[in-house]
mmCIF file of C-alpha atoms in Angstrom:
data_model
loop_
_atom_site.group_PDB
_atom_site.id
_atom_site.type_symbol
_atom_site.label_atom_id
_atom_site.label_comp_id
_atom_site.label_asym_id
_atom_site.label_seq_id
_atom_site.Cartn_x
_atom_site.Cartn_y
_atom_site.Cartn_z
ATOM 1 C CA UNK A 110 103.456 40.536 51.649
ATOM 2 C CA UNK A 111 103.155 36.780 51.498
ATOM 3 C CA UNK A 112 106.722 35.241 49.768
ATOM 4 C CA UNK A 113 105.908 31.514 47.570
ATOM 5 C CA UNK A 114 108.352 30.189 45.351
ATOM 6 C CA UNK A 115 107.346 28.495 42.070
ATOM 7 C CA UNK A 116 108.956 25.183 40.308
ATOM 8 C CA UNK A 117 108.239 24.414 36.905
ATOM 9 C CA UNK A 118 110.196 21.282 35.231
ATOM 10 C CA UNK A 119 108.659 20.238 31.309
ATOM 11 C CA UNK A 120 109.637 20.016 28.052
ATOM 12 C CA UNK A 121 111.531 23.298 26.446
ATOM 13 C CA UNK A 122 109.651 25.338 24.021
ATOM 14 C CA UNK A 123 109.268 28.949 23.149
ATOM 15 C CA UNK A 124 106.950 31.451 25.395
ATOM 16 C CA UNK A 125 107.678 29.534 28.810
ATOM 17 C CA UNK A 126 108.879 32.294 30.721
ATOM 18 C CA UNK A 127 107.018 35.244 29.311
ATOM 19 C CA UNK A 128 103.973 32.962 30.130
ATOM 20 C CA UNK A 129 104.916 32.865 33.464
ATOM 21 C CA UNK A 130 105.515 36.526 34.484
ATOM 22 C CA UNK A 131 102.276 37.320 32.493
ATOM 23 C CA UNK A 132 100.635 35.104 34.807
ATOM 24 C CA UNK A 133 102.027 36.617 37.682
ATOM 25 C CA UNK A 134 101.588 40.030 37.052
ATOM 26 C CA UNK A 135 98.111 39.459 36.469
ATOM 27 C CA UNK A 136 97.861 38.086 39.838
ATOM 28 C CA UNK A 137 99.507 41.355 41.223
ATOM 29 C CA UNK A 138 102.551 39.529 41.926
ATOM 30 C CA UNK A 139 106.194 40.802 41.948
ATOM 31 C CA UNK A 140 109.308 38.189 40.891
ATOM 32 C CA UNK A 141 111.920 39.138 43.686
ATOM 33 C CA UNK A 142 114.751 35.974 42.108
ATOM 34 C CA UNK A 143 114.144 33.772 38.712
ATOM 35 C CA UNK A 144 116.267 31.148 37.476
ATOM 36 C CA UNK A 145 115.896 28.654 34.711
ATOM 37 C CA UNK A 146 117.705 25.978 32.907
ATOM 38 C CA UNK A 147 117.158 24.274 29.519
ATOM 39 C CA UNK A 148 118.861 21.099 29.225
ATOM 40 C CA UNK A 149 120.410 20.541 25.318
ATOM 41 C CA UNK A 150 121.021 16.925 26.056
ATOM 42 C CA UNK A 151 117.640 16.155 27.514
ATOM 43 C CA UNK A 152 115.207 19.004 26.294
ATOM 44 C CA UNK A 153 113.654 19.648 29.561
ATOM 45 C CA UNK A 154 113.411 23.344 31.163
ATOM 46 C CA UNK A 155 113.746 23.792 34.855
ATOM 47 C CA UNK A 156 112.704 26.529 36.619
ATOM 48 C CA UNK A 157 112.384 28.276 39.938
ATOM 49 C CA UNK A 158 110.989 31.924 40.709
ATOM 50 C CA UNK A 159 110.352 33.601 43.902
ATOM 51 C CA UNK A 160 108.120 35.872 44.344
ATOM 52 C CA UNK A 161 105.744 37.910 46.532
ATOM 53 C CA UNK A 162 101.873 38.525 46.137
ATOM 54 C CA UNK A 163 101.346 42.450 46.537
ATOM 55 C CA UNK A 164 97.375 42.136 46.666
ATOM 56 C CA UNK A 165 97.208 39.176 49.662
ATOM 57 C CA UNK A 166 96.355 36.900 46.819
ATOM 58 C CA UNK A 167 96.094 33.259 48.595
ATOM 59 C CA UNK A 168 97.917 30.108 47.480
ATOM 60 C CA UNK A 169 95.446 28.117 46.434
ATOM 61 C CA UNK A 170 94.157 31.020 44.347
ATOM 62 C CA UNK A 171 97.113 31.198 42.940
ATOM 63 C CA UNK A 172 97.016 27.635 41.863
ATOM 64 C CA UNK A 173 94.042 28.235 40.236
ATOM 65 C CA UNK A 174 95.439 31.015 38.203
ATOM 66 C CA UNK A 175 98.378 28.895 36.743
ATOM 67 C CA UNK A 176 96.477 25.587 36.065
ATOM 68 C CA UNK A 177 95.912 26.681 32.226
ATOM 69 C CA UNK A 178 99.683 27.721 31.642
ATOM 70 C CA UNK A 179 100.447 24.733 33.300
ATOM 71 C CA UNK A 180 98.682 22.593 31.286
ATOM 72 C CA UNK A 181 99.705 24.443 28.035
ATOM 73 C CA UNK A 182 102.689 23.631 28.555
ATOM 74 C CA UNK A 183 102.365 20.479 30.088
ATOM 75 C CA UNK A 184 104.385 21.302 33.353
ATOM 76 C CA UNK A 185 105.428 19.514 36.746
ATOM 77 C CA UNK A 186 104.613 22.297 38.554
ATOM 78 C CA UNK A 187 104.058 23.211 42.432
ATOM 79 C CA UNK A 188 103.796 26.685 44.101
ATOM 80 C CA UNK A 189 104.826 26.613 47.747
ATOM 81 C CA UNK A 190 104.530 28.972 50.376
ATOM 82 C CA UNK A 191 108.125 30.333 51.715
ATOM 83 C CA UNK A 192 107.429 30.663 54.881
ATOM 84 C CA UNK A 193 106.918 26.854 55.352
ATOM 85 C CA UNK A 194 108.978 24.954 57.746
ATOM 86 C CA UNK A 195 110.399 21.196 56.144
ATOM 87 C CA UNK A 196 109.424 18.848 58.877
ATOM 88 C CA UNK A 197 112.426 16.695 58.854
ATOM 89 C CA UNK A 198 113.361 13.364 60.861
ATOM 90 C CA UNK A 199 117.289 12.861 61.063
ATOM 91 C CA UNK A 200 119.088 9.357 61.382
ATOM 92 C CA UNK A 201 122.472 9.296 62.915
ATOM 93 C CA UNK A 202 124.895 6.384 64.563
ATOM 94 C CA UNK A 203 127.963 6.567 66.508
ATOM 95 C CA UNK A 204 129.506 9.504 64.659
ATOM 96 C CA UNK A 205 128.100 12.644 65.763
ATOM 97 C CA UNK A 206 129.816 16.012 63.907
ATOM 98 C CA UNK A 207 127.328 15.962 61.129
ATOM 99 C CA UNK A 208 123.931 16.056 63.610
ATOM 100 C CA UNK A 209 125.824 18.619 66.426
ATOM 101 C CA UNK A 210 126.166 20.766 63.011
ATOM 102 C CA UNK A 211 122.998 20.441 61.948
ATOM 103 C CA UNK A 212 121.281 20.910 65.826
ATOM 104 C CA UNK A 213 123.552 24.593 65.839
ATOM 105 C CA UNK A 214 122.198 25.674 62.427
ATOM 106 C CA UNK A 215 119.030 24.833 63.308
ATOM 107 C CA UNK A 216 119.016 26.143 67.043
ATOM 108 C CA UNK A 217 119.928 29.405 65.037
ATOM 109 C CA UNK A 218 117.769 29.545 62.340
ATOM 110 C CA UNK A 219 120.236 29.280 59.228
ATOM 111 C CA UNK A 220 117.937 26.078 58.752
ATOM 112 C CA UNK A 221 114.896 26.918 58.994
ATOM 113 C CA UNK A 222 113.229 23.193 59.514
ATOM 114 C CA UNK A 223 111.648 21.773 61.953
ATOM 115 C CA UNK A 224 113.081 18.739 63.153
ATOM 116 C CA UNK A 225 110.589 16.394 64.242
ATOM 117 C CA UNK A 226 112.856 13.707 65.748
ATOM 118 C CA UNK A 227 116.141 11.921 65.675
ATOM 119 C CA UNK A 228 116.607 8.312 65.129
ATOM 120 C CA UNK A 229 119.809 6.067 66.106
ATOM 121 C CA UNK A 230 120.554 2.647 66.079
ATOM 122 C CA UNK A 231 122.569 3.563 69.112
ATOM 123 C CA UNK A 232 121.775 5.540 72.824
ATOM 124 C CA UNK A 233 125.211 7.983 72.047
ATOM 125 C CA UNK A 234 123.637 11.244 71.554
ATOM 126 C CA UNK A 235 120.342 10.442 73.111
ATOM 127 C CA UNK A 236 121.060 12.963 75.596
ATOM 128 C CA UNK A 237 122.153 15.877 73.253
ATOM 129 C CA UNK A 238 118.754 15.383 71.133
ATOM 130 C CA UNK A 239 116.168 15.325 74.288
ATOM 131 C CA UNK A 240 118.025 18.204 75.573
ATOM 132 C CA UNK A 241 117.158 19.917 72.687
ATOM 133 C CA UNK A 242 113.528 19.039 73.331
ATOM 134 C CA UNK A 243 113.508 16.956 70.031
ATOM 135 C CA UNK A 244 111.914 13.188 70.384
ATOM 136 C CA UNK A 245 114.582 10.588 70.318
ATOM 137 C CA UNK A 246 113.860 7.112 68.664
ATOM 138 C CA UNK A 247 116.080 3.956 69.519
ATOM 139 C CA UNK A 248 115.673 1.354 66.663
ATOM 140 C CA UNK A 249 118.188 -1.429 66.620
ATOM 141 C CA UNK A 250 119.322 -2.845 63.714
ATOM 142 C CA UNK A 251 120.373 -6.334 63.112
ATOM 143 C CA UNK A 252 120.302 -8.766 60.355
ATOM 144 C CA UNK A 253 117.426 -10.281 62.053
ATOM 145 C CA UNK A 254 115.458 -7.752 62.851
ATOM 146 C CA UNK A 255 115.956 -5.168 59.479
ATOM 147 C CA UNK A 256 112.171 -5.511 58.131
ATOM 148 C CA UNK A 257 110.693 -4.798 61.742
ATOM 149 C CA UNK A 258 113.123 -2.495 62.171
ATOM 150 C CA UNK A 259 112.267 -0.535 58.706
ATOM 151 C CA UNK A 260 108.823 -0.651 59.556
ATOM 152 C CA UNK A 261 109.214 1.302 62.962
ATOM 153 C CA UNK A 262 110.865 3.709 61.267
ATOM 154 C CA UNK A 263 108.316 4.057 58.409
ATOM 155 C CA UNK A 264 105.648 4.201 61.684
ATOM 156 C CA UNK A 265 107.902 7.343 62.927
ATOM 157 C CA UNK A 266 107.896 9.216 59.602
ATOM 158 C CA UNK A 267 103.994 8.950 59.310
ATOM 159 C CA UNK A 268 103.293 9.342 62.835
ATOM 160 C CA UNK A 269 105.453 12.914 62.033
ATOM 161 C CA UNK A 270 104.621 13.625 58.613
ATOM 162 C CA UNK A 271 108.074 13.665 57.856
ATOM 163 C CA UNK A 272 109.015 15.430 54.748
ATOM 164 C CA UNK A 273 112.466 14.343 54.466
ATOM 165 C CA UNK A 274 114.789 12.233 55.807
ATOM 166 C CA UNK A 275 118.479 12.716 56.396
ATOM 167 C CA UNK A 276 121.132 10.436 57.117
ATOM 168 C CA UNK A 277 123.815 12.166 58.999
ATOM 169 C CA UNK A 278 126.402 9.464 58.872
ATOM 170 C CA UNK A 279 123.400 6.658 59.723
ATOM 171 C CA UNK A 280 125.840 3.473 59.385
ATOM 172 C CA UNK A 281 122.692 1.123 58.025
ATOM 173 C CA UNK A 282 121.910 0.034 54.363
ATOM 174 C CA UNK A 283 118.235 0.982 53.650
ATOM 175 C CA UNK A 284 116.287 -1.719 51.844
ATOM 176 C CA UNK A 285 115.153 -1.226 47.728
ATOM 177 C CA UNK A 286 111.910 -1.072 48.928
ATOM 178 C CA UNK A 287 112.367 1.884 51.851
ATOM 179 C CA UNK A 288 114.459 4.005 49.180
ATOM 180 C CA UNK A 289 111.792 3.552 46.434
ATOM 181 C CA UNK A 290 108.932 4.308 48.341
ATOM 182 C CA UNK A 291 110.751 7.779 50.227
ATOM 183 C CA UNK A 292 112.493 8.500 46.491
ATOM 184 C CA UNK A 293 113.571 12.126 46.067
ATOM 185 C CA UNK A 294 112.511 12.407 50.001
ATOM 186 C CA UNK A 295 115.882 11.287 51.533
ATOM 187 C CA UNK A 296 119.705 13.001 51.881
ATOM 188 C CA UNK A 297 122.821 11.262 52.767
ATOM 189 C CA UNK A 298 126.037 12.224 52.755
ATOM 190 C CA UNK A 299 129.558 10.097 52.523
ATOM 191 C CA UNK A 300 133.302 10.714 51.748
ATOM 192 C CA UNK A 301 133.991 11.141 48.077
ATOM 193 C CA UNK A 302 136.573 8.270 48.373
ATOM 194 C CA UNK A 303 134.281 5.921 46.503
ATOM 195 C CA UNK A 304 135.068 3.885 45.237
ATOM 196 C CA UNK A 305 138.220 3.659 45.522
ATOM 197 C CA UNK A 306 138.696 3.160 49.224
ATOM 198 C CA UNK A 307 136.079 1.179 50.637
ATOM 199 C CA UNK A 308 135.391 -0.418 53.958
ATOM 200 C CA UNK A 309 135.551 1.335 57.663
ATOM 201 C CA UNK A 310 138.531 3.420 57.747
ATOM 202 C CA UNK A 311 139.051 4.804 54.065
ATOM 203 C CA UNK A 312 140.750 8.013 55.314
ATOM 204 C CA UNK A 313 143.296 5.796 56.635
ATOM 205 C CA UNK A 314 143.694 4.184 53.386
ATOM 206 C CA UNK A 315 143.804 7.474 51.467
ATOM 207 C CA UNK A 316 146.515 8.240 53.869
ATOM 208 C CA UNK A 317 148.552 5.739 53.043
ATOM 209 C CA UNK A 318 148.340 6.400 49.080
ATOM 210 C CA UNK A 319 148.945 10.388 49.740
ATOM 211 C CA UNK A 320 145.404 11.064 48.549
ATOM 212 C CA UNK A 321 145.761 14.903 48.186
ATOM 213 C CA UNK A 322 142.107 15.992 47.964
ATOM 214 C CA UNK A 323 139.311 15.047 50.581
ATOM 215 C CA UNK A 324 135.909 15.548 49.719
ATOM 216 C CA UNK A 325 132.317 14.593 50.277
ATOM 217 C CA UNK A 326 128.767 13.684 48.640
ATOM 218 C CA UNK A 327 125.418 14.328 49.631
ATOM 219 C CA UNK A 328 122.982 12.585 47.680
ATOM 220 C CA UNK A 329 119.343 11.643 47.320
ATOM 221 C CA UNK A 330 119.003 7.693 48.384
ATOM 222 C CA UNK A 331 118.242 5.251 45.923
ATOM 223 C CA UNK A 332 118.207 1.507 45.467
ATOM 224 C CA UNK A 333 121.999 1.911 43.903
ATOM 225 C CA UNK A 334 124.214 2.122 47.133
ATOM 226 C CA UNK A 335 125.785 5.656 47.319
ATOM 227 C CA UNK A 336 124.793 6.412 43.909
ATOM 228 C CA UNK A 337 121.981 8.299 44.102
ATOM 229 C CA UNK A 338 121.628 12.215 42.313
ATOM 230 C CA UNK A 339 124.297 14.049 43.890
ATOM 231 C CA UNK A 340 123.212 17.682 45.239
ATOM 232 C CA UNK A 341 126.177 19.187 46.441
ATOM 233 C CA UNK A 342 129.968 18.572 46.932
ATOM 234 C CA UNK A 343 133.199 20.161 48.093
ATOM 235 C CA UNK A 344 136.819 19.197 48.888
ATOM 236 C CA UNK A 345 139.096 20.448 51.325
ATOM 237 C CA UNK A 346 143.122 20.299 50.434
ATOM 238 C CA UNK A 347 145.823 17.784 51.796
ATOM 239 C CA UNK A 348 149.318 17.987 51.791
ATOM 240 C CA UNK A 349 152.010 15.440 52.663
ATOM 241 C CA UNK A 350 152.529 17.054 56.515
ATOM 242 C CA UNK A 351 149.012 15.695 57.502
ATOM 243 C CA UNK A 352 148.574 12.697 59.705
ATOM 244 C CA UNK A 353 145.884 10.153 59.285
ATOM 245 C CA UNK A 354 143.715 12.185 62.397
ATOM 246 C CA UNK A 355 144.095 15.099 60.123
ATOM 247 C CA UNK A 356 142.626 13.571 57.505
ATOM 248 C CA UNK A 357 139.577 12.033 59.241
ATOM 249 C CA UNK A 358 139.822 15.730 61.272
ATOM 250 C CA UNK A 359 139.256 17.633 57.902
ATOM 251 C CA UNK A 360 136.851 15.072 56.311
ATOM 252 C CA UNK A 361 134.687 15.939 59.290
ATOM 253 C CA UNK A 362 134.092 19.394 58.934
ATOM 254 C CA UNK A 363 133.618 19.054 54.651
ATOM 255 C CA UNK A 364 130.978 16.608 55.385
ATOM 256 C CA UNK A 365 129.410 18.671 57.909
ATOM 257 C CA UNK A 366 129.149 21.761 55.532
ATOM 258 C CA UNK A 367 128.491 19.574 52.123
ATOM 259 C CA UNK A 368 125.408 17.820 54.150
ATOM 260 C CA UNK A 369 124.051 21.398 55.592
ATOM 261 C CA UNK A 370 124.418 22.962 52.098
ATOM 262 C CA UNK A 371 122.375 20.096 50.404
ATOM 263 C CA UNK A 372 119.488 20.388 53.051
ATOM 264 C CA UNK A 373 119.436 24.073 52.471
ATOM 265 C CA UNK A 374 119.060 23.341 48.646
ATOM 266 C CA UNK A 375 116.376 20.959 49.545
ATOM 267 C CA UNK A 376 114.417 22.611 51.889
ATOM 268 C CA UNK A 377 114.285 25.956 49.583
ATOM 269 C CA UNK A 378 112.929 24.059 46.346
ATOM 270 C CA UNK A 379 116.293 24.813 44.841
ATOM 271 C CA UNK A 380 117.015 21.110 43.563
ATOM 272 C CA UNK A 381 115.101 19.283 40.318
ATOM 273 C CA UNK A 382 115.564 15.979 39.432
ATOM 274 C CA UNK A 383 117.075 15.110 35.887
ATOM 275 C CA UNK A 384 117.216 11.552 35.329
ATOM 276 C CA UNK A 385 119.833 10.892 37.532
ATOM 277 C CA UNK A 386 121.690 14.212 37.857
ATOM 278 C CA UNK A 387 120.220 17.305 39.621
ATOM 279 C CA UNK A 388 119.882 20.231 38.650
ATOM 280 C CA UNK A 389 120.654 22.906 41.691
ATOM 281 C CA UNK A 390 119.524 26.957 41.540
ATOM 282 C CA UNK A 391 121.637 29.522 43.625
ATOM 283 C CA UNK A 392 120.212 30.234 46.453
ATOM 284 C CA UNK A 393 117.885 33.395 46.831
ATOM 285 C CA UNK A 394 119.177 36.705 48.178
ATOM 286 C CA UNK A 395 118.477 36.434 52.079
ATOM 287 C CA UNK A 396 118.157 32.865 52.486
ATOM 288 C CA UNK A 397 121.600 32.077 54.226
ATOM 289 C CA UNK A 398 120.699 34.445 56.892
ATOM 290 C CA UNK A 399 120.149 33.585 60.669
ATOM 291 C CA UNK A 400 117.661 34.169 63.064
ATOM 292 C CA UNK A 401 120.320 34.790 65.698
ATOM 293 C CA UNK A 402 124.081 34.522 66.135
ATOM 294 C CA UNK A 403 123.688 31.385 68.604
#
């Protein structure tokens, strides 16, 4: 049986949801996970439903079939296939843990993408991405140079079909125009230190002022620097004992799993836009599992 997953976002009225399973069921489709939201403050209704199609009934078909509710109800809607890989292009600079954590989940298919290249401003981990047979893009970055250099890497995501872009730890600003034109389309992730500790060594100033939390943001990219809707978040705890290494030690591995968990959200239509919040589903039963253990 074919698995597709169905997002719905409009405004919240009555008979939403029954319209929905009706409209499944006719289609001789079974709901396998459902969750929805209604927002007080806005009025909008989110929701997502998985589901499979018992009689091989096709996507498009299926399309067809919900047009009308959709249109009753005046929905953003899309139904998308679960089996479908994210083609996704990742950006990284001189810090690595972030993209070696990402490579492992998805050598072992607890992210099931496909990575259709790495780009760096930098040759460090050239090696680690061709020997993972993924294409490897070198595109400086200077002051100069920033408009040519946007435009090569606009050339790679089209040249890829890129779906989404993620920035794990790329050290570059992107320009108004690159993070309008790829809205919703790219992740990044930073320390949650903003903004109180700015600059390039912030766990070293958090050290100083016994910060006792460390935590991390990932975040869709907008023209507002490293204020885009946040998708996921954690924080790992800190007592007095810990060194400044400890602390950029620890902020490591948070980042690594905040970033990974955000992706995962992504990739699985989990994550709807509202204004500039999110709002994030739980994951489906099954969906955290891996292909194989490594």
């Amino acid at each position: 049986m074919t698995a597709y997953v169905l997002t719905v976002k409009c405004a919240s009225t009555r008979g939403i949801v029954a319209a929905i399973a009706n409209c499944l069921a006719d289609q001789g489709c079974n709901i396998t996970d459902s969750h929805q939201y209604d927002d007080p403050l806005t009025g909008n209704f989110f929701m997502r439903v998985s589901f499979t199609s018992e009689k091989g009934v096709g996507v498009e078909a299926l399309r067809g079939a919900f047009e009308p509710v959709a249109a009753t109800f005046g929905m953003d809607w899309a139904i998308h296939d679960a089996s479908h890989k994210t083609k996704v292009l990742l950006m990284v600079s001189n810090f690595g843990h972030c993209l070696n954590d990402l490579l492992y989940r998805w050598r072992i298919g607890a992210l099931p993408i496909e990575i259709v290249g790495v780009i760096s401003n930098h040759m460090t981990y050239q090696k680690v991405v061709v020997n993972h047979d993924i294409p490897f893009h070198q595109i400086r970055v200077t002051k100069d140079n920033k408009p040519q250099a946007e435009a090569q890497l606009m050339a790679v995501v089209e040249e890829t079909g890129a779906e989404l872009v993620v920035l794990a730890r790329y050290m570059q600003i992107l320009s108004d125009q690159l993070c309008q034109k790829m809205s919703g389309r790219i992740i990044n992730i930073h320390h949650s230190f903003l903004p109180s500790f700015k600059g390039a060594n912030p766990y070293k100033q958090a050290y100083e002022r016994g910060v006792k939390l460390i935590g991390a943001t990932a975040h869709y990219v907008t023209a507002d620097l490293d204020e885009g809707p946040i998708i996921e978040q954690d924080t790992v705890r800190i007592t007095h004992a810990q060194s400044p290494e400890d602390y950029v030690s620890l902020g490591r591995d948070v980042e690594a799993q905040v970033l990974a968990r955000a992706i995962h959200a992504h990739i699985h239509q989990r994550v709807f836009l509202n204004g500039n919040k999110t709002v994030v589903f739980p994951a489906s039963p099954g969906s955290y599992a891996s292909e194989r253990m490594g």
